[in-house]
Short mmCIF file of C-alpha atoms in Angstrom, two decimals:
data_model
loop_
_atom_site.label_atom_id
_atom_site.label_comp_id
_atom_site.label_asym_id
_atom_site.label_seq_id
_atom_site.Cartn_x
_atom_site.Cartn_y
_atom_site.Cartn_z
CA MET A 1251 -14.47 -11.59 1.46
CA GLY A 1252 -14.53 -15.18 2.44
CA SER A 1253 -11.30 -17.53 2.39
CA ALA A 1254 -12.94 -19.60 0.13
CA TYR A 1255 -12.54 -17.16 -2.82
CA GLN A 1256 -9.13 -15.63 -1.52
CA PHE A 1257 -10.65 -12.34 -1.07
CA HIS A 1258 -9.42 -10.63 2.07
CA SER A 1259 -10.19 -7.47 3.75
CA TRP A 1260 -7.13 -5.61 2.48
CA ARG A 1261 -7.85 -6.59 -1.07
CA VAL A 1262 -10.99 -4.97 -0.43
CA PHE A 1263 -9.56 -2.10 0.51
CA VAL A 1264 -6.98 -1.34 -2.30
CA VAL A 1265 -10.00 -2.36 -4.97
CA VAL A 1266 -12.40 0.40 -3.24
CA CYS A 1267 -9.50 3.00 -3.51
CA ALA A 1268 -8.21 1.95 -6.83
CA LEU A 1269 -12.18 2.37 -8.19
CA PRO A 1270 -11.57 6.37 -7.97
CA CYS A 1271 -8.60 6.46 -9.94
CA VAL A 1272 -9.41 4.21 -12.64
CA CYS A 1273 -12.48 6.23 -12.94
CA ALA A 1274 -10.04 9.39 -12.80
CA VAL A 1275 -8.29 7.70 -15.53
CA VAL A 1276 -11.46 7.65 -18.22
CA ALA A 1277 -12.79 10.88 -17.33
CA LEU A 1278 -9.38 12.56 -18.21
CA THR A 1279 -9.33 10.77 -21.98
CA PHE A 1280 -12.71 12.60 -22.63
CA MET A 1281 -11.65 16.12 -20.77
CA PRO A 1282 -10.15 18.76 -23.11
CA GLU A 1283 -7.00 19.52 -23.04
CA SER A 1284 -5.67 22.19 -21.15
CA PRO A 1285 -6.16 26.17 -22.95
CA ARG A 1286 -2.58 27.07 -21.59
CA TYR A 1287 -0.84 23.86 -23.07
CA TYR A 1288 -2.59 24.59 -26.67
CA LEU A 1289 -1.18 28.58 -26.19
CA GLU A 1290 2.20 26.73 -25.35
CA VAL A 1291 2.39 24.61 -28.40
CA GLY A 1292 1.37 27.11 -30.75
CA LYS A 1293 -2.73 26.33 -31.31
CA HIS A 1294 -4.57 28.93 -30.40
CA ASP A 1295 -7.69 28.26 -32.33
CA GLU A 1296 -7.93 25.08 -30.40
CA GLY A 1297 -7.07 27.21 -27.36
CA TRP A 1298 -9.67 29.34 -28.01
CA MET A 1299 -12.31 27.10 -28.51
CA ILE A 1300 -11.46 25.48 -25.04
CA LEU A 1301 -11.96 28.58 -23.60
CA LYS A 1302 -15.44 29.67 -25.14
CA GLN A 1303 -16.62 25.48 -24.15
CA ILE A 1304 -15.53 26.99 -21.11
CA HIS A 1305 -17.72 30.04 -21.04
CA ASP A 1306 -20.63 28.46 -22.69
CA ALA A 1307 -21.05 25.78 -19.94
CA ASN A 1308 -20.40 28.57 -16.97
CA MET A 1309 -23.54 30.46 -18.83
CA ARG A 1310 -25.31 27.70 -18.61
CA ALA A 1311 -24.73 26.48 -14.81
CA ARG A 1312 -25.64 30.04 -13.53
CA GLY A 1313 -29.21 30.10 -15.79
CA GLN A 1314 -27.92 33.05 -17.83
CA PRO A 1315 -28.87 33.40 -21.57
CA GLU A 1316 -25.82 32.28 -23.84
CA LYS A 1317 -23.85 35.42 -24.73
CA VAL A 1318 -21.17 35.56 -27.74
CA PHE A 1319 -17.74 34.74 -26.74
CA THR A 1320 -15.33 37.14 -27.70
CA VAL A 1321 -11.37 37.65 -27.26
CA ASN A 1322 -10.07 40.71 -26.92
CA ARG A 1323 -6.88 39.87 -25.99
CA ILE A 1324 -4.40 36.71 -25.26
CA LYS A 1325 -1.52 36.76 -23.31
CA ILE A 1326 0.72 33.57 -24.67
CA PRO A 1327 3.05 32.53 -22.15
CA ARG A 1328 6.39 32.81 -22.65
CA GLN A 1329 8.73 29.62 -23.88
CA LEU A 1330 11.02 28.92 -21.36
CA ASP A 1331 13.78 27.66 -23.64
CA ASP A 1332 13.71 31.20 -25.39
CA LEU A 1333 14.36 32.97 -21.72
CA VAL A 1334 17.18 30.21 -21.59
CA GLU A 1335 18.72 31.45 -25.02
CA MET A 1336 18.47 34.72 -23.86
CA GLU A 1337 19.96 34.48 -20.62
CA SER A 1338 23.34 32.40 -22.46
CA GLU A 1339 23.65 33.27 -25.77
CA SER A 1340 26.59 30.96 -25.86
CA GLY A 1341 24.35 27.84 -25.22
CA ASN A 1342 26.38 27.00 -22.30
CA PRO A 1343 24.54 23.34 -20.80
CA VAL A 1344 25.25 23.69 -17.68
CA SER A 1345 24.10 27.91 -17.35
CA LYS A 1346 20.82 26.50 -19.02
CA VAL A 1347 20.14 24.24 -16.12
CA PHE A 1348 20.96 26.53 -13.76
CA PHE A 1349 18.38 29.47 -15.32
CA ARG A 1350 15.75 26.61 -16.00
CA ILE A 1351 15.67 25.71 -12.15
CA LYS A 1352 15.82 28.87 -11.25
CA ALA A 1353 13.23 30.13 -13.74
CA GLU A 1354 10.92 27.32 -12.65
CA ILE A 1355 10.98 27.88 -8.68
CA HIS A 1356 10.48 31.25 -9.41
CA GLY A 1357 7.34 30.73 -11.68
CA ILE A 1358 5.81 28.34 -9.01
CA TYR A 1359 6.34 31.06 -6.11
CA LEU A 1360 4.45 33.86 -8.36
CA ASN A 1361 1.85 31.42 -8.62
CA LEU A 1362 1.65 30.89 -4.75
CA ILE A 1363 1.36 34.23 -3.80
CA LYS A 1364 -1.31 34.99 -6.36
CA CYS A 1365 -3.29 32.23 -4.58
CA PHE A 1366 -3.27 34.42 -1.27
CA ASN A 1367 -3.68 37.93 -3.33
CA TYR A 1368 -7.38 39.51 -4.43
CA PRO A 1369 -9.09 38.10 -5.88
CA MET A 1370 -8.13 34.64 -5.75
CA LYS A 1371 -7.76 34.64 -1.86
CA GLU A 1372 -10.57 34.04 -0.82
CA ASN A 1373 -11.73 31.14 -3.28
CA MET A 1374 -7.99 29.48 -2.10
CA MET A 1375 -9.39 29.30 1.72
CA ARG A 1376 -12.19 27.96 0.64
CA LEU A 1377 -10.75 25.25 -1.74
CA ALA A 1378 -8.17 24.58 1.20
CA THR A 1379 -10.51 23.95 3.74
CA VAL A 1380 -12.48 21.22 1.14
CA TRP A 1381 -9.04 19.79 0.54
CA PHE A 1382 -7.97 19.41 4.52
CA THR A 1383 -11.59 18.26 5.27
CA LEU A 1384 -11.14 15.54 2.57
CA SER A 1385 -7.61 14.85 3.34
CA PHE A 1386 -8.56 13.91 7.06
CA GLY A 1387 -12.02 11.97 6.14
CA TYR A 1388 -9.79 9.95 3.70
CA TYR A 1389 -7.12 9.34 6.01
CA GLY A 1390 -9.44 8.67 8.82
CA LEU A 1391 -11.09 6.29 6.58
CA SER A 1392 -7.77 4.53 5.38
CA VAL A 1393 -7.48 3.62 9.39
CA TRP A 1394 -10.72 2.93 10.19
CA PHE A 1395 -11.81 0.92 7.37
CA PRO A 1396 -9.71 -1.52 7.29
CA ASP A 1397 -9.57 -2.12 11.37
CA VAL A 1398 -13.29 -2.48 11.65
CA ILE A 1399 -13.20 -5.50 8.55
CA LYS A 1400 -10.45 -6.89 10.40
CA HIS A 1401 -12.31 -6.76 14.05
CA LEU A 1402 -15.63 -8.41 12.18
CA GLN A 1403 -13.54 -11.17 11.10
CA ALA A 1404 -11.84 -11.71 14.23
CA ASP A 1405 -14.83 -11.38 16.19
CA GLU A 1406 -16.28 -14.24 13.82
CA TYR A 1407 -13.01 -15.85 13.78
CA ALA A 1408 -13.11 -16.36 17.53
CA SER A 1409 -16.63 -17.18 18.12
CA LYS A 1410 -15.62 -20.49 16.18
CA VAL A 1411 -12.69 -21.68 18.07
CA GLN A 1412 -12.39 -25.34 19.01
CA ILE A 1413 -11.69 -26.23 22.87
CA HIS A 1414 -9.77 -29.04 23.89
CA ILE A 1415 -10.11 -30.04 27.76
CA ASN A 1416 -8.19 -33.11 29.20
CA GLU A 1417 -7.29 -34.97 26.55
CA ARG A 1418 -5.08 -37.56 26.55
CA ILE A 1419 -3.37 -38.25 22.80
CA GLU A 1420 -0.76 -41.29 22.60
CA GLY A 1421 1.45 -42.24 19.96
CA PHE A 1422 -0.59 -40.18 17.60
CA THR A 1423 1.45 -38.52 14.57
CA PHE A 1424 0.18 -35.15 13.50
CA ASN A 1425 0.40 -34.02 9.96
CA PHE A 1426 -2.19 -31.71 9.08
CA THR A 1427 -3.03 -27.93 10.01
CA LEU A 1428 -4.64 -27.13 13.40
CA GLU A 1429 -6.42 -24.34 13.38
CA ASN A 1430 -8.36 -21.51 15.69
CA GLN A 1431 -8.18 -24.47 19.03
CA ILE A 1432 -7.80 -24.17 22.43
CA HIS A 1433 -5.78 -27.19 24.55
CA ARG A 1434 -5.84 -26.94 27.90
CA ASN A 1435 -4.74 -29.34 30.33
CA GLY A 1436 -3.82 -31.91 27.97
CA ILE A 1437 -1.25 -34.73 28.05
CA PHE A 1438 0.73 -35.46 24.99
CA ILE A 1439 3.24 -38.50 25.01
CA HIS A 1440 5.01 -39.66 22.09
CA ASP A 1441 3.45 -38.09 19.57
CA GLN A 1442 5.00 -36.38 16.70
CA PHE A 1443 4.14 -33.06 14.84
CA VAL A 1444 5.42 -33.72 11.44
CA ASN A 1445 4.91 -31.28 8.07
CA MET A 1446 1.95 -29.31 9.83
CA LYS A 1447 0.86 -25.74 10.72
CA LEU A 1448 -0.56 -24.29 13.82
CA LYS A 1449 -2.85 -21.48 12.96
CA SER A 1450 -4.05 -19.34 16.32
CA VAL A 1451 -3.59 -22.59 18.38
CA THR A 1452 -2.73 -22.39 22.41
CA PHE A 1453 -1.97 -24.54 24.41
CA ILE A 1454 -2.61 -24.06 28.39
CA ASP A 1455 -1.49 -26.29 31.52
CA SER A 1456 -0.54 -29.17 28.93
CA THR A 1457 2.41 -31.56 28.95
CA PHE A 1458 4.36 -32.56 26.15
CA ARG A 1459 6.77 -36.00 27.06
CA ASN A 1460 8.95 -37.58 24.65
CA CYS A 1461 7.20 -35.62 21.69
CA TYR A 1462 9.00 -34.72 18.25
CA PHE A 1463 8.37 -31.61 16.58
CA ASP A 1464 9.64 -31.70 12.79
CA ASP A 1465 8.94 -28.64 10.37
CA VAL A 1466 6.49 -27.33 12.29
CA THR A 1467 5.23 -23.55 11.38
CA SER A 1468 3.48 -21.50 13.80
CA VAL A 1469 1.04 -18.51 12.97
CA GLY A 1470 0.08 -16.92 16.07
CA SER A 1471 0.04 -20.06 18.43
CA LEU A 1472 1.37 -19.72 21.82
CA PHE A 1473 2.28 -22.48 24.55
CA LYS A 1474 0.73 -21.03 28.27
CA ASN A 1475 2.41 -22.77 31.17
CA CYS A 1476 2.97 -26.13 29.28
CA THR A 1477 5.79 -28.42 30.02
CA PHE A 1478 8.25 -30.30 27.47
CA ILE A 1479 9.81 -33.31 28.95
CA GLU A 1480 12.65 -34.64 26.46
CA THR A 1481 10.64 -33.76 23.42
CA TYR A 1482 12.83 -32.83 20.47
CA PHE A 1483 12.33 -29.45 18.26
CA PHE A 1484 13.78 -29.96 14.47
CA ASN A 1485 13.34 -27.19 11.68
CA THR A 1486 10.30 -25.49 13.60
CA ASP A 1487 9.91 -21.79 14.42
CA ILE A 1488 8.97 -22.33 18.16
CA ASP A 1489 11.36 -19.98 20.23
CA GLU A 1490 11.14 -18.19 23.60
CA SER A 1491 8.83 -16.07 22.31
CA LYS A 1492 5.92 -18.67 22.00
CA LEU A 1493 6.73 -20.41 24.90
CA VAL A 1494 4.92 -17.79 28.03
CA GLY A 1495 3.81 -17.82 31.14
CA GLY A 1496 6.03 -20.10 32.79
CA THR A 1497 6.63 -22.67 30.22
CA GLU A 1498 9.31 -25.14 31.34
CA VAL A 1499 12.03 -27.03 28.68
CA ILE A 1500 13.42 -30.49 30.42
CA ASN A 1501 15.83 -32.25 28.59
CA SER A 1502 14.53 -31.40 25.40
CA THR A 1503 16.49 -30.25 22.05
CA PHE A 1504 16.02 -27.21 19.16
CA THR A 1505 17.90 -27.63 16.17
CA HIS A 1506 17.85 -26.19 13.01
CA ASN A 1507 15.03 -23.70 13.68
CA LYS A 1508 13.24 -21.32 11.38
CA THR A 1509 15.02 -18.21 10.83
CA GLY A 1510 12.94 -15.14 9.19
CA CYS A 1511 9.94 -13.16 9.94
CA GLN A 1512 6.99 -15.19 10.50
CA MET A 1513 3.89 -12.88 10.36
CA THR A 1514 1.56 -12.75 12.88
CA PHE A 1515 -0.61 -10.10 11.87
CA ASP A 1516 -1.39 -8.82 15.87
CA ASP A 1517 -4.06 -6.44 16.45
CA ASP A 1518 -2.35 -4.07 18.62
CA TYR A 1519 -1.31 -1.08 15.90
CA SER A 1520 -1.55 2.40 17.02
CA ALA A 1521 -4.13 4.55 14.84
CA TYR A 1522 -1.33 7.64 15.50
CA TRP A 1523 1.30 5.61 13.72
CA VAL A 1524 -1.06 4.44 10.93
CA TYR A 1525 -2.25 8.18 10.12
CA PHE A 1526 1.22 9.10 10.39
CA ILE A 1527 2.90 6.32 7.97
CA ASN A 1528 0.04 7.68 5.46
CA PHE A 1529 0.64 11.28 5.92
CA LEU A 1530 4.47 10.70 5.32
CA GLY A 1531 3.27 8.33 2.07
CA THR A 1532 1.50 11.35 0.56
CA LEU A 1533 4.47 14.14 1.26
CA ALA A 1534 6.42 11.94 -0.76
CA VAL A 1535 3.84 11.90 -3.42
CA LEU A 1536 3.67 15.69 -3.24
CA PRO A 1537 6.87 16.44 -5.86
CA GLY A 1538 5.46 14.00 -7.92
CA ASN A 1539 2.15 15.69 -8.27
CA ILE A 1540 4.43 19.28 -8.84
CA VAL A 1541 6.65 17.66 -11.00
CA SER A 1542 3.30 16.23 -13.32
CA ALA A 1543 1.70 20.00 -13.15
CA LEU A 1544 4.70 21.58 -14.42
CA LEU A 1545 4.95 18.78 -17.09
CA MET A 1546 0.76 18.89 -17.85
CA ASP A 1547 1.77 22.44 -19.74
CA LYS A 1548 4.76 20.99 -21.64
CA ILE A 1549 3.93 17.56 -22.74
CA GLY A 1550 -0.01 17.47 -22.82
CA ARG A 1551 -2.51 15.52 -20.83
CA LEU A 1552 -2.74 12.46 -23.43
CA SER A 1553 0.86 12.05 -23.72
CA MET A 1554 1.75 12.18 -19.91
CA LEU A 1555 -1.26 9.83 -19.09
CA GLY A 1556 0.40 7.42 -22.08
CA ARG A 1557 3.88 7.74 -20.66
CA ASN A 1558 2.33 7.18 -17.36
CA VAL A 1559 0.58 3.88 -18.33
CA GLY A 1560 4.03 2.72 -20.08
CA TRP A 1561 6.02 3.35 -16.67
CA MET A 1562 3.83 1.26 -14.85
CA TYR A 1563 3.29 -1.46 -17.66
CA GLY A 1564 7.07 -1.72 -17.56
CA TRP A 1565 7.89 -1.96 -13.98
CA SER A 1566 4.92 -4.34 -13.47
CA VAL A 1567 6.44 -6.35 -15.88
CA ILE A 1568 9.85 -6.24 -14.29
CA LEU A 1569 8.22 -6.67 -10.67
CA LEU A 1570 6.66 -9.78 -11.73
CA VAL A 1571 9.58 -11.93 -13.32
CA LYS A 1572 11.62 -10.80 -10.40
CA LEU A 1573 9.19 -12.89 -8.23
CA LYS A 1574 9.27 -15.40 -10.71
CA GLU A 1575 12.92 -15.85 -10.48
CA ASP A 1576 12.91 -15.48 -6.50
CA ARG A 1577 10.11 -18.09 -6.62
CA GLU A 1578 12.10 -20.50 -9.12
CA THR A 1579 14.99 -19.96 -6.50
CA ASN A 1580 13.55 -20.90 -3.45
CA LYS A 1581 12.33 -24.02 -5.03
CA LEU A 1582 15.92 -25.00 -6.42
CA PHE A 1583 16.92 -23.97 -2.91
CA THR A 1584 13.89 -26.33 -1.07
CA ARG A 1585 15.04 -29.07 -3.41
CA GLU A 1586 18.72 -28.98 -2.95
CA THR A 1587 17.90 -29.11 0.91
CA ASP A 1588 15.43 -32.10 0.92
CA GLU A 1589 18.12 -33.73 -1.17
CA GLY A 1590 21.33 -32.89 1.06
CA GLU A 1591 19.04 -34.10 3.73
#
């Protein structure tokens, strides 16, 4: 998780969460197809073989001697397209669409009612308890795990802070990054801060006289009870939000301030809102899961996985191309701005 490898906590969390999904995709490719799917596409022998495999596995799991698997009757699901044709012999596309939607909703309702009736009611309650327990545990970890790593890194980061007291610097040019420092009771006279970054730097009770700030970015940095006298700020993100604790600005000028959001990654996030946002994300995925479950019996598991992988690959390529274009546009804009100045 060190910064030398550019592998930070949120990346670790994303990788850890992605591993079960990758394992599930690999496992699904080796699992047998759904018997219902085989029955709906007319492959009765294949569906019978899958049912026989399930029967044999259950018998072995119970420790009972294997019995001959026999099928007395197979109830073939009625094709929705046949019902549509029966409903509308004229073949009106609009009526077919509405009837298809109505039939799908009615089928979902009937399957849901079966979950609350004997003999599935008891198992349904058990599965619901397990699902809710795992859900709360997962989202609890999703809130807790990154926060713990962040706090551990913050404690280690704070233990390495450099403290400078009663320093006096005159006529010096700062053109490098200052990080994780505290400057207390400092005096800066005729100093230049040019093309630099301030990362987690705090100036306390310090005085800046006739200084020049040019192209300065400050992330997590503050000026507390400081005094700026005849200081010039050009193309910086230093504003009122970073001049706190009674900081005075005397005969100083701010021009061409940086715009946009400067990310600070504060630690004052509310666990309630993080949990609530994750819950809303789950609700957003729910319609997709329902559609996927319906399509699983229509087009088959392997075909569905292949199409999903194709969609993800396509959108990833589009996103990468878009990011590359934006990066080139920003470089061109920066070059034109530099030439104009």
